[in-house]
PDB file of C-alpha atoms in Angstrom:
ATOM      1  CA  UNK A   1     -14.390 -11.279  25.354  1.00  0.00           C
ATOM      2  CA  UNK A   2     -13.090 -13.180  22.342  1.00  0.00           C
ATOM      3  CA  UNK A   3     -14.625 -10.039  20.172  1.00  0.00           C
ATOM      4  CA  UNK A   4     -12.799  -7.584  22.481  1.00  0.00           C
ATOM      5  CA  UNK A   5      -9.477  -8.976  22.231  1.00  0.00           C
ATOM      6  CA  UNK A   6      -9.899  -9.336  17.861  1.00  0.00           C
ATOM      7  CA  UNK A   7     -11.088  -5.610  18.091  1.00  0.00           C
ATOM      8  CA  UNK A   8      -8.157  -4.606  19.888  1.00  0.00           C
ATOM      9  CA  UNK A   9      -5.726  -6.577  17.896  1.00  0.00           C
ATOM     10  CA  UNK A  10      -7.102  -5.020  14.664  1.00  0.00           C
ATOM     11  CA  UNK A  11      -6.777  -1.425  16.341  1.00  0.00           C
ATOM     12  CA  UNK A  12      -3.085  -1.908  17.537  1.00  0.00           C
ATOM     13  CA  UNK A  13      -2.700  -3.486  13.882  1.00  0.00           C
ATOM     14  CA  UNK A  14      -3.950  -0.457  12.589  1.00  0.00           C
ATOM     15  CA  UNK A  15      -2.132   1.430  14.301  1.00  0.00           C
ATOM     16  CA  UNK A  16       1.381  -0.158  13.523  1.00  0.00           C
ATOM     17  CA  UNK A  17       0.009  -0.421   9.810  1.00  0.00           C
ATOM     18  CA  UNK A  18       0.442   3.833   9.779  1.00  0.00           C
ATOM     19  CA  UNK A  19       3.037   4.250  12.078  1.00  0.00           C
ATOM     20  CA  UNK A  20       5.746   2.111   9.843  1.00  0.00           C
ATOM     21  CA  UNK A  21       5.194   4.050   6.324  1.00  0.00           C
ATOM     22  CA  UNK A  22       5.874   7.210   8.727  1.00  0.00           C
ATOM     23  CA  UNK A  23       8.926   6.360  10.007  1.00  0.00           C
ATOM     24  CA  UNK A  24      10.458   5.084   7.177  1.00  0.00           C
ATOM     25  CA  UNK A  25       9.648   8.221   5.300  1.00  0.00           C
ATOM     26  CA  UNK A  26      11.637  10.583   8.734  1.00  0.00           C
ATOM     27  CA  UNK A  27      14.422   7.457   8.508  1.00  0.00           C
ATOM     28  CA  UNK A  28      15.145   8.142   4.843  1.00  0.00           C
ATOM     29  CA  UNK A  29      14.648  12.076   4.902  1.00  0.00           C
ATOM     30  CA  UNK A  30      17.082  11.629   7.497  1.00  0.00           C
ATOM     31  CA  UNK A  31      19.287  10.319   5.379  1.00  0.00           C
ATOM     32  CA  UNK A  32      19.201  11.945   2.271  1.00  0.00           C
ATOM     33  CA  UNK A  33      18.348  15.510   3.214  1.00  0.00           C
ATOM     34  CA  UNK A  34      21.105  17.904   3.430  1.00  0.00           C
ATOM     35  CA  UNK A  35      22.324  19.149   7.178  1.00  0.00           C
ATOM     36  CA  UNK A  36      21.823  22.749   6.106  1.00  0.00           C
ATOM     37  CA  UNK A  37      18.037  22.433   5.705  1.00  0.00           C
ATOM     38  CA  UNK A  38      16.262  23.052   8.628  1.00  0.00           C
ATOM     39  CA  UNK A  39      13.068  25.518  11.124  1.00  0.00           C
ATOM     40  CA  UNK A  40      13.732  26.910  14.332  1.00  0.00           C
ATOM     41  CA  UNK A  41      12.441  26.205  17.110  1.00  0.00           C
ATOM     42  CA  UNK A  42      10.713  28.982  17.878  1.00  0.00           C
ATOM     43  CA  UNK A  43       6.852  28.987  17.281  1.00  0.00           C
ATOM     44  CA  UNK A  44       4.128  29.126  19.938  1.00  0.00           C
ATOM     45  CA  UNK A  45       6.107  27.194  22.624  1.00  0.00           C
ATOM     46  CA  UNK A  46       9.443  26.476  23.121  1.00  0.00           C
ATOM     47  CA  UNK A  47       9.660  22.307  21.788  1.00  0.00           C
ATOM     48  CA  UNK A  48      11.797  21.625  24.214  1.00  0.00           C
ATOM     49  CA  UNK A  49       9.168  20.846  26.533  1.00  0.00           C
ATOM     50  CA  UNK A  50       7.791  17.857  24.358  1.00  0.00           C
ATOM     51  CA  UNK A  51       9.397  14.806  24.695  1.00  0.00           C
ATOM     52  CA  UNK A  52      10.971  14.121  21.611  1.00  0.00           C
ATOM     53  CA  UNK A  53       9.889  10.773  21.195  1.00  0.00           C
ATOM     54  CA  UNK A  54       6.297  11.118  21.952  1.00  0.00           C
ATOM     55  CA  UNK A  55       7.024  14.188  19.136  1.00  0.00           C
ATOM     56  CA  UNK A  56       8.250  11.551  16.166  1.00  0.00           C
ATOM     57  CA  UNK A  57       5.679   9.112  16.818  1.00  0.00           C
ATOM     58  CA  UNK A  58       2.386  11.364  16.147  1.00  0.00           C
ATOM     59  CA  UNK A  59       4.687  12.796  13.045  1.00  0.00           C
ATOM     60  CA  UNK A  60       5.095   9.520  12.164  1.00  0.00           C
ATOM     61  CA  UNK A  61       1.665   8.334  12.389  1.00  0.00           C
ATOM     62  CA  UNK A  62       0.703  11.776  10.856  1.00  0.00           C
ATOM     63  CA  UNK A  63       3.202  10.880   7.944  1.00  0.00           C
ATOM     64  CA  UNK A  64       1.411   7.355   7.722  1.00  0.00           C
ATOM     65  CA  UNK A  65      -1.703   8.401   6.594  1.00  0.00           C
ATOM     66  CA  UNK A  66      -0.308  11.186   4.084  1.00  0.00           C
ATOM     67  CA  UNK A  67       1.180   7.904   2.587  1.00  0.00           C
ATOM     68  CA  UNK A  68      -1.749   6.301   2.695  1.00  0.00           C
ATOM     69  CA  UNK A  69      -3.377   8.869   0.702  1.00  0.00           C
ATOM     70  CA  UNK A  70      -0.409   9.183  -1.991  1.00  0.00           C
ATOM     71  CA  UNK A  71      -0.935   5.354  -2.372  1.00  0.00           C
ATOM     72  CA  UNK A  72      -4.461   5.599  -3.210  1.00  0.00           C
ATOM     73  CA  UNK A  73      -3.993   8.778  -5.478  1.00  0.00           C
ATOM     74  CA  UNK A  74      -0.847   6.385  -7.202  1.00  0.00           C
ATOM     75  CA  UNK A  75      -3.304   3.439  -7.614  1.00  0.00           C
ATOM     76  CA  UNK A  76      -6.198   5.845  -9.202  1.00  0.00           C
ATOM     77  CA  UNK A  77      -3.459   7.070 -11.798  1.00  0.00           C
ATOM     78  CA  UNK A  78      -1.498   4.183 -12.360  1.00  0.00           C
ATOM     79  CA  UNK A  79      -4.988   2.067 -13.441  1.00  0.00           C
ATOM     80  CA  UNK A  80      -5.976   5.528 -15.289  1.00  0.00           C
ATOM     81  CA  UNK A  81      -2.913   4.795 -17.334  1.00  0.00           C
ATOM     82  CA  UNK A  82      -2.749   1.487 -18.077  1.00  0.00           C
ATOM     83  CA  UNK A  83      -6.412   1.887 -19.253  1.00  0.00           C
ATOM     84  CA  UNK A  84      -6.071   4.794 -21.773  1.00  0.00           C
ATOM     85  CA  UNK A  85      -3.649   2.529 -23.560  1.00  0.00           C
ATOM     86  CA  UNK A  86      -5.504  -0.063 -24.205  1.00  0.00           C
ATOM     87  CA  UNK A  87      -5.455   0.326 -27.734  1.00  0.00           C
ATOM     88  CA  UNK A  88      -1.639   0.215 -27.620  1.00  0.00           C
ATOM     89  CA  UNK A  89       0.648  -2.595 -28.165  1.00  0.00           C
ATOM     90  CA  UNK A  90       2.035  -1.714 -24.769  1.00  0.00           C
ATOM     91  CA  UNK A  91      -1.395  -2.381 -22.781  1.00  0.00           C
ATOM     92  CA  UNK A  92      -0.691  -6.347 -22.464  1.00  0.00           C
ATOM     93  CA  UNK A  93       2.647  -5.344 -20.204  1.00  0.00           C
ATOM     94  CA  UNK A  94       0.831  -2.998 -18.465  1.00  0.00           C
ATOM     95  CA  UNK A  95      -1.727  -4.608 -17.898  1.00  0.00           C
ATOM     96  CA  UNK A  96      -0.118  -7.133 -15.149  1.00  0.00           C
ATOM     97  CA  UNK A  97       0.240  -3.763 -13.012  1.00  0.00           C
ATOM     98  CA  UNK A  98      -3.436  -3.667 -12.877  1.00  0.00           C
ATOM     99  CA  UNK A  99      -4.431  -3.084  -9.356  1.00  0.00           C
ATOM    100  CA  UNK A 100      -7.764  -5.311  -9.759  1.00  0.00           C
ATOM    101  CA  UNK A 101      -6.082  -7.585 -12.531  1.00  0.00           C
ATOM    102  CA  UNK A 102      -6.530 -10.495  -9.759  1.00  0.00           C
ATOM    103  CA  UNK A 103     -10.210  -9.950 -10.309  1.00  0.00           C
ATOM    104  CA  UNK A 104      -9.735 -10.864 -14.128  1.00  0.00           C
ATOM    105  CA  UNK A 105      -7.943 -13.783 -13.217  1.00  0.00           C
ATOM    106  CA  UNK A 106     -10.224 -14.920 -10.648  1.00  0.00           C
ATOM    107  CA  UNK A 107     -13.450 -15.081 -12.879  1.00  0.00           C
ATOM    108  CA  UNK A 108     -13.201 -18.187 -14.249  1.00  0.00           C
ATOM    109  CA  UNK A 109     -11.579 -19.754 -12.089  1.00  0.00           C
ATOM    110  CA  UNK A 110     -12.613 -23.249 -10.970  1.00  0.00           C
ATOM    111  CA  UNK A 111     -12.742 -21.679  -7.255  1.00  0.00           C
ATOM    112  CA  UNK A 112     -15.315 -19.162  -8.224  1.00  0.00           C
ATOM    113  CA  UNK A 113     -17.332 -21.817 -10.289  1.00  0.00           C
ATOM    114  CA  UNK A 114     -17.755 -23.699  -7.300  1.00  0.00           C
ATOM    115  CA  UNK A 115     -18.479 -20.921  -5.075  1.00  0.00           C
ATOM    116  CA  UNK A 116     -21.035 -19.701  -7.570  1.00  0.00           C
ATOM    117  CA  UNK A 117     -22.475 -23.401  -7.241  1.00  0.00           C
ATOM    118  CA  UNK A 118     -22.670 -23.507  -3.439  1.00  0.00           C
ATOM    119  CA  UNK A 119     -24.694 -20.224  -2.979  1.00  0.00           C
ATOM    120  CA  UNK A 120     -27.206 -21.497  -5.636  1.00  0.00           C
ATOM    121  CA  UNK A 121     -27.651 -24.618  -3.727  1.00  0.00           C
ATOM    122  CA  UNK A 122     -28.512 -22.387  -0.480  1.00  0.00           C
ATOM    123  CA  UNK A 123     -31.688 -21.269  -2.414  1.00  0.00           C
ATOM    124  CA  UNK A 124     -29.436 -18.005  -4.052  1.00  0.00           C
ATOM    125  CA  UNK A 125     -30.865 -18.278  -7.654  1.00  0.00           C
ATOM    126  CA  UNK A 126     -29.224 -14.865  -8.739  1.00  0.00           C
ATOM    127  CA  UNK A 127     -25.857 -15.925  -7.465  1.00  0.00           C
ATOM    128  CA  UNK A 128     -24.238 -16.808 -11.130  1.00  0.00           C
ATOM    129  CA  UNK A 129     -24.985 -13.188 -12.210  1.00  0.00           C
ATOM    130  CA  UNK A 130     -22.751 -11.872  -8.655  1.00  0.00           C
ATOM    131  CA  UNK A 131     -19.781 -10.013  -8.797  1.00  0.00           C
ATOM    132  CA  UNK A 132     -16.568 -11.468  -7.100  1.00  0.00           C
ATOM    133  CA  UNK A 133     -16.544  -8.589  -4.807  1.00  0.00           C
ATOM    134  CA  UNK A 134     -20.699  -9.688  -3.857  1.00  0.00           C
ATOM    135  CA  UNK A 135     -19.619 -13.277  -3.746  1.00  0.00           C
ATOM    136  CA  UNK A 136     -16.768 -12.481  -1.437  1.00  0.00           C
ATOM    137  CA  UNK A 137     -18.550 -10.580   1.546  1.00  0.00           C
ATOM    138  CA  UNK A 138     -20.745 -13.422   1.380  1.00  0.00           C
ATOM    139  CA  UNK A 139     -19.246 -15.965   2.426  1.00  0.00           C
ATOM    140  CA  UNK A 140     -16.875 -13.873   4.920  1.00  0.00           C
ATOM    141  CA  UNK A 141     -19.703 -13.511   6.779  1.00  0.00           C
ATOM    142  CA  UNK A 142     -20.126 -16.947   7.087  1.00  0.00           C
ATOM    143  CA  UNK A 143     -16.613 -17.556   7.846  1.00  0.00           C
ATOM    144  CA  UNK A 144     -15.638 -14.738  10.635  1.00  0.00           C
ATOM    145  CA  UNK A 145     -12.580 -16.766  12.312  1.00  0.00           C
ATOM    146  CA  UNK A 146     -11.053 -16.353   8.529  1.00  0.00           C
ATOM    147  CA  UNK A 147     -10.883 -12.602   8.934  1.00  0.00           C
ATOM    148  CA  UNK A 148      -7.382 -12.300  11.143  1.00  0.00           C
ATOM    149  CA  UNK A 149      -5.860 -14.361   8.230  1.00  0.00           C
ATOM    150  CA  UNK A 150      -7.233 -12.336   5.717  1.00  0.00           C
ATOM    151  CA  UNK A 151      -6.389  -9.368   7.748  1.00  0.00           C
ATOM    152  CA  UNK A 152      -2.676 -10.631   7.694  1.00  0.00           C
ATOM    153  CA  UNK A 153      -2.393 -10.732   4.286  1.00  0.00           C
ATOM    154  CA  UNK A 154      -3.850  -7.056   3.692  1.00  0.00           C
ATOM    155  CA  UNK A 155      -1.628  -5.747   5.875  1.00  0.00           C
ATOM    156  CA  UNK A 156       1.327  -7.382   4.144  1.00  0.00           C
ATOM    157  CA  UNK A 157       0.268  -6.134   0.691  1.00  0.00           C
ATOM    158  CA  UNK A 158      -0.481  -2.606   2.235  1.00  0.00           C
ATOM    159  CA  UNK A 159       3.097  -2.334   3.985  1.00  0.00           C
ATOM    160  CA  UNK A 160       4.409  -3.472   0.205  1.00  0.00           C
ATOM    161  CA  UNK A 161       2.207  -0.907  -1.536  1.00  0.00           C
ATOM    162  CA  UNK A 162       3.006   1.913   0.972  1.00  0.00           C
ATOM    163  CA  UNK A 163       7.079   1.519   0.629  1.00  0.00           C
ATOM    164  CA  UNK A 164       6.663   1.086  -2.547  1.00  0.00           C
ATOM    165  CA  UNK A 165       5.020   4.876  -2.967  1.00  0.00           C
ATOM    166  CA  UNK A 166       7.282   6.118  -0.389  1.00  0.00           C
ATOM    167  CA  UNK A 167      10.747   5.001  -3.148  1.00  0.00           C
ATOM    168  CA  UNK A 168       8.640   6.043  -5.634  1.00  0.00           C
ATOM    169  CA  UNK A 169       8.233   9.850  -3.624  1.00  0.00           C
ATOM    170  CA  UNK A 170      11.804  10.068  -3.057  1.00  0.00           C
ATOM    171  CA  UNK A 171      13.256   9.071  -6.503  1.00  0.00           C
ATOM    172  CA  UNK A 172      11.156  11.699  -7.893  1.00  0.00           C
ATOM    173  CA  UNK A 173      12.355  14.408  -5.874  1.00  0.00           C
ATOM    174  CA  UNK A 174      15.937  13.055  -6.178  1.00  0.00           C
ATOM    175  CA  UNK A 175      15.362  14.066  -9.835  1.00  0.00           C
ATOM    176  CA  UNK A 176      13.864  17.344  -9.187  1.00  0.00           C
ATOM    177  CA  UNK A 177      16.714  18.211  -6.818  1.00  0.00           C
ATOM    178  CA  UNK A 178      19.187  17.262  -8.979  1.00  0.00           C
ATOM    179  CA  UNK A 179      18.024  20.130 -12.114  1.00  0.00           C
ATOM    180  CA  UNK A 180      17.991  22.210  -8.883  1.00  0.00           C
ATOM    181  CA  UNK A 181      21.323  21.932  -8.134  1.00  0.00           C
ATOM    182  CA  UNK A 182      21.610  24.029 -11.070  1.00  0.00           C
ATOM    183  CA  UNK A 183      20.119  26.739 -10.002  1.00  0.00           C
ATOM    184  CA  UNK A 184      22.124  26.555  -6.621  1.00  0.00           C
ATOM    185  CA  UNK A 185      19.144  25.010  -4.671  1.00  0.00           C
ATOM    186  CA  UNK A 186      20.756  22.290  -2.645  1.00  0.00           C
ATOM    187  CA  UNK A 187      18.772  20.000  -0.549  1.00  0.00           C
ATOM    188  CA  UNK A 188      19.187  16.258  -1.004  1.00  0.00           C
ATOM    189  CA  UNK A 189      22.792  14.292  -0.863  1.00  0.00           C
ATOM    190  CA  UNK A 190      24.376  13.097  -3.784  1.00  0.00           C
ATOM    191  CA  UNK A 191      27.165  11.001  -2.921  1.00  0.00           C
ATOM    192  CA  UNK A 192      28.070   8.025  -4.765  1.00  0.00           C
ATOM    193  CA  UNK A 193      25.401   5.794  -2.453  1.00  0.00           C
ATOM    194  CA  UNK A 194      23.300   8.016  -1.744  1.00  0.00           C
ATOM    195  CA  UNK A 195      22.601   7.902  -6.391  1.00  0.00           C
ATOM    196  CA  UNK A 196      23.063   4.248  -6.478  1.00  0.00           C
ATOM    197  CA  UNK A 197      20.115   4.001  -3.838  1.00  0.00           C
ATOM    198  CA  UNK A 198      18.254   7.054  -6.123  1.00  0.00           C
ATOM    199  CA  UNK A 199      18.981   4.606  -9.533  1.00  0.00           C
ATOM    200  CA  UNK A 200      17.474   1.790  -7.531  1.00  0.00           C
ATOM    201  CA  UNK A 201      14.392   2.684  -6.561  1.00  0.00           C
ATOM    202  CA  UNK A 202      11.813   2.621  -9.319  1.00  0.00           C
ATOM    203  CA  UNK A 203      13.019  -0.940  -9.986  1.00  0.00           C
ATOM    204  CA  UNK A 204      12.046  -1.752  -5.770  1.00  0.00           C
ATOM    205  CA  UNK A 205       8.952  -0.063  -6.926  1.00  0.00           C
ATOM    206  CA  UNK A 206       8.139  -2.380  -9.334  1.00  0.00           C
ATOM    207  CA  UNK A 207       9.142  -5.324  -7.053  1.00  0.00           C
ATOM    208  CA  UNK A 208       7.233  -4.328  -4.254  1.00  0.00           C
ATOM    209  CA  UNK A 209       4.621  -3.416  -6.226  1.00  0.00           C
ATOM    210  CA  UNK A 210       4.404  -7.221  -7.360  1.00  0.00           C
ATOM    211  CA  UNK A 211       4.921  -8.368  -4.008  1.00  0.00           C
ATOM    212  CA  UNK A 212       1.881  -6.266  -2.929  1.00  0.00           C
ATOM    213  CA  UNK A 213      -0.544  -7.750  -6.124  1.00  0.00           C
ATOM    214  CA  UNK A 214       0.348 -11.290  -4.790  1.00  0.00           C
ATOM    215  CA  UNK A 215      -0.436 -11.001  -0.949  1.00  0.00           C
ATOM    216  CA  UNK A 216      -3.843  -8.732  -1.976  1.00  0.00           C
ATOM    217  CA  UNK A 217      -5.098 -11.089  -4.071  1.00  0.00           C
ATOM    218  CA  UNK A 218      -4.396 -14.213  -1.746  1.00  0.00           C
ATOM    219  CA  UNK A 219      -6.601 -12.047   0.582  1.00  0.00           C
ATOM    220  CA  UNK A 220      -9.200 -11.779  -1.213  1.00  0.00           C
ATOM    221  CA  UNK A 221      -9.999 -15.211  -2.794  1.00  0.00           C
ATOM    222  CA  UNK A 222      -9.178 -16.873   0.964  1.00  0.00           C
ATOM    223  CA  UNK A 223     -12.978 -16.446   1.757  1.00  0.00           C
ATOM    224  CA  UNK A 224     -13.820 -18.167  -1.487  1.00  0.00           C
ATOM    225  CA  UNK A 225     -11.593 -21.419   0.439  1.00  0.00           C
ATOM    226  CA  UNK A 226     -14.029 -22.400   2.535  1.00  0.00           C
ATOM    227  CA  UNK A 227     -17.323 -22.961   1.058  1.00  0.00           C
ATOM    228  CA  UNK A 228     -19.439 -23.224   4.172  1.00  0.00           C
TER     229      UNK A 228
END
């Protein structure tokens, strides 16, 4: 029963996890998208028979996993980046931004060491040559009640990561719509908060974005805290 219950918690979880990058993404469209942009009705069916709010929350949980997908695709480019430039003077700032730089970190630390030392003295002779990831699932499968806390902090670092893309998204078409505007295309606001909120979001990026590289790697040396 005890199973059943952690299974459903982990789907409703889930769940929530998608459905609250989707609805801030229609909550801010909302508010920056002109009044003059918008479809008809009219398709197959008239949408007046949905009910609206069963409507916005597949969109929103259909919106969730587009950013999901944008996140990933950020994190592939944004560690593409930082390691073409390793040859520049530049690399050692970038390099914080590193999505696995908590793995660098981690390997000798004195947490690992001792780790390293415990699964040796279980009889695993190869376990000095493991990789942090190898050492990890190890001993999360000998610690299963650790998994909702680790859980916990995933989901914080993925709700961080995801607004984070979804700023990033609409400061970048901010700027696109604003070199539009000169060629009479007019479909985001630009009133005096509507900019200041533009000019502020690549610097939320970069907080959340820190926010996100603390919480991950929390969850993933927690399995390394108890050595059992």
């Amino acid at each position: 029963m005890k199973d059943v219950f952690s299974s459903l918690k982990e789907f409703v979880w889930d769940i929530i996890g998608y459905l609250i990058p989707g609805y801030l993404v229609i909550i801010l469209f909302n508010f920056f998208i002109t009044s003059n942009i918008g479809v008809k009705n009219d398709f197959l069916f008239s949408w007046e028979l949905l009910n609206p709010a069963y409507v916005l929350i597949v969109l929103a949980y259909v919106l969730g996993f587009i950013v999901y997908g944008l996140t990933q695709f950020k994190i592939c480019i944004q560690d593409l980046v930082i390691e073409k430039t390793k040859k520049f003077k530049i690399s050692k700032f970038l390099q914080k931004y590193h999505s696995e730089i908590w793995k660098d970190e981690f390997e000798n630390s004195q947490a690992l060491i001792a780790a390293k030392r415990r699964l040796t003295d279980d009889g695993i002779s190869e376990a000095s040559q493991m990789k942090v990831n190898e050492i990890r699932d190890i001993f999360m499968s000998r610690n299963p009640e650790m998994d909702q806390k680790i859980y916990t902090f995933m989901f914080r670092a993925s709700v961080f990561d995801h607004t984070s893309t979804i700023l990033m998204i609409f400061a970048v078409i901010a700027l696109i719509g604003s070199f539009l505007q000169l060629f009479g295309l007019h479909f985001f606001k630009y009133e005096s908060v509507h900019i200041i909120l533009y000019i502020s979001f690549p610097f939320l990026c970069i907080r959340l974005g820190n926010a996100k590289r603390y919480f991950y790697s929390i969850s993933q040396r927690i399995p390394m805290s108890n050595l059992k």
